Amino acid sequence: MPALNPTDLFDIRSQLSEEERAVQDTVARFTDERVLPIIGDCFDEGRFPKELIPEIASLGLLGSSLPEEYGCAGLNGVSYGLICQELERGDSGIRSFVSVQSSLCMYPIYAYGSEEQRREWLPRMAAGEVIGCFGLTEPHGGSDPANMKTYAKKDGGDWVINGAKMWITNGNVAQIAIVWAQTEEGIQSFIVPTDTPGFTAQVIKHKMSLRASVTSGLFFDNVRIPDSNRLPNVKGLKGPLGCLTQARYGITWGPIGAAIACLTEANNYAKDRVLFNRPIAATQAVQLKLADMARRITLAQLLSLQLGRLKDAGTMQPAQVSLAKWNNCRMAIDIAREARDILGGAGITTEYSPIRHALNLESVITYEGTETVHQLVIGREVTGINAF
Ligand code: TGC
Ligand code: FAD
């Protein structure tokens, strides 16, 4: 029998179409050649590698699922998932950049915007010429976005926005912010150019997680924008939550990449590290850990692939996304911590990836709905009782 691939024990790859495999290989090459050689230093320095944006764009990774008529690649959902997986094998921060641009900024313009807005923004965003950020979370508590304080008041043909957003990925690299605000008619969304007077973005410092990604606070002091910058086709919380469903779907795949990186590194290290006259990989304790990692990665791969097939069939439901986001983030953070342990003291440096992935995954398990939020979504689905 041929040996199985330790990071693909159930041969998920054989279930992919030729196009999906080509997408995976292209992004894997990009991660190996362009991300991995620099990412440890970027994390140490707290620097987002902006210089990668043109190549990310030229590979078609921005808004990859949107139609070609808007300058996008028109790929299916499984391909988007594979993009997230291969990018996060490099670093969660790079995948975050692509998630936010694609699912949280380009998607709402496509799904809720006018034809004019689509044509104005999407081609330039696909080309990486305009970068977006997504402002939903506020300082008083992100899990309950219905309790939003940021307010947009109608003033003639304009809107005047006041308030603040917190923990916003890409905040200080963005040319536009997709801002969710309360209005007299409920929550609405606005495209706010970041050079509008009254808008400020402030980098959040002292982060120990996602250090190769920019995270910011956004502040709105009488920010005046025309009604033509309002996304006309959605009102209410289902607007931002609809974007989150897209992004969370991608995030179910991303941590599989981080976990694969950690298993690979721990496996290689354990085969080389000789203690008590044998490689630690030859001990039962270490094999149990590595076997458990491979088992959990396999289950996560099956979940995400089936989720992707449901998405591409148009039947994916938000609660299914919650289950996979919860499972796969938990899987990956546990594996990253375990891999860090197998590396011993060496595991605490960014010369190896597990500590960086473990720290990054503290954000990934928190943003886009904390683990508890997703558990409660499943609890609501199972019992029919809303416990929020
Ligand atoms: P609820 O009453 O359940 O729903 C209100 C309306 O929304 C609809 N809906 C959804 N639609 C699409 N997708 C979903 N996942 C949806 N969930 C609910 C729902 O049908 C309803 O529609 P309608 O027409 O009846 O009005 O709302 P709730 O207030 O009870 O909230 C439920 C809860 C707690 C699950 C929700 O508030 C939530 O998900 N909270 C977590 C917030 C969150 O995830 N924030 C993320 C911010 S963005 C971010 O983190 C980006 S990080 C990106 C990166 O760097 O990669
Ligand atoms: P809180 O909502 O205050 O939660 C605190 C704790 O309470 C958590 O453990 C939570 O699980 C728990 N909790 C909440 N409700 C319940 C309940 N009913 N029962 C029991 N426990 C509960 N947001 C954006 O809008 N755009 C972005 O681009 C973005 N990027 C981010 C990047 C990073 C690096 C990080 C860390 C966050 C980002 N976020 C972004 C914000 C993120 O979505 C929020 O951090 C997240 O939704 C949680 O909100 P919070 O931090 O205010 O925690």
XYZ file of N, CA and C in Angstrom, residues 30-53 90-91 94 212 350 356:
90
model
N 3.103 30.351 -3.452
C 3.247 31.732 -2.982
C 3.638 31.743 -1.491
N 2.956 30.918 -0.711
C 3.258 30.888 0.734
C 4.690 30.397 0.968
N 5.074 29.330 0.267
C 6.421 28.777 0.468
C 7.509 29.766 0.055
N 7.282 30.421 -1.084
C 8.369 31.244 -1.658
C 8.369 32.675 -1.135
N 7.186 33.235 -0.846
C 7.118 34.668 -0.559
C 6.772 34.966 0.901
N 5.980 34.079 1.543
C 5.540 34.379 2.913
C 6.503 33.773 3.933
N 6.750 32.479 3.823
C 7.531 31.812 4.875
C 8.928 32.402 5.082
N 9.630 32.836 4.026
C 10.969 33.380 4.277
C 10.974 34.671 5.104
N 9.868 35.406 5.139
C 9.897 36.709 5.834
C 9.006 36.789 7.067
N 8.101 35.814 7.239
C 6.999 36.051 8.169
C 7.436 36.044 9.642
N 8.459 35.237 9.965
C 8.941 35.230 11.350
C 9.447 36.612 11.743
N 10.208 37.240 10.835
C 10.721 38.587 11.110
C 9.581 39.604 11.176
N 8.615 39.487 10.272
C 7.470 40.424 10.302
C 6.770 40.335 11.655
N 6.567 39.110 12.122
C 5.889 38.919 13.410
C 6.723 39.554 14.528
N 8.048 39.285 14.521
C 8.931 39.865 15.550
C 8.840 41.387 15.543
N 8.863 41.946 14.319
C 8.902 43.415 14.187
C 7.517 44.046 14.301
N 6.474 43.246 14.340
C 5.112 43.797 14.366
C 4.803 44.530 13.080
N 5.159 43.906 11.949
C 5.035 44.577 10.649
C 4.165 43.751 9.699
N 3.158 44.405 9.100
C 2.368 43.751 8.054
C 3.132 43.888 6.731
N 3.415 42.778 6.024
C 4.206 42.870 4.785
C 3.382 43.393 3.599
N 3.184 44.710 3.607
C 2.383 45.370 2.563
C 2.918 45.103 1.162
N 4.251 44.841 1.104
C 4.865 44.639 -0.213
C 4.303 43.409 -0.938
N 3.600 42.527 -0.191
C 3.024 41.337 -0.837
C 1.690 41.620 -1.532
N 1.102 42.796 -1.264
C -0.257 43.065 -1.782
C -0.331 42.941 -3.312
N 0.942 29.883 6.101
C 1.999 30.883 6.288
C 1.778 31.664 7.563
N 0.663 32.372 7.638
C 0.388 33.173 8.835
C -1.075 33.619 8.814
N -1.844 37.086 7.160
C -1.954 37.210 5.697
C -3.356 36.763 5.271
N 1.723 40.311 12.529
C 2.003 40.648 11.124
C 0.745 41.162 10.422
N 10.421 32.390 17.564
C 9.731 32.467 16.264
C 10.589 31.887 15.133
N 4.116 31.152 17.059
C 3.487 32.250 16.289
C 2.045 31.855 15.930
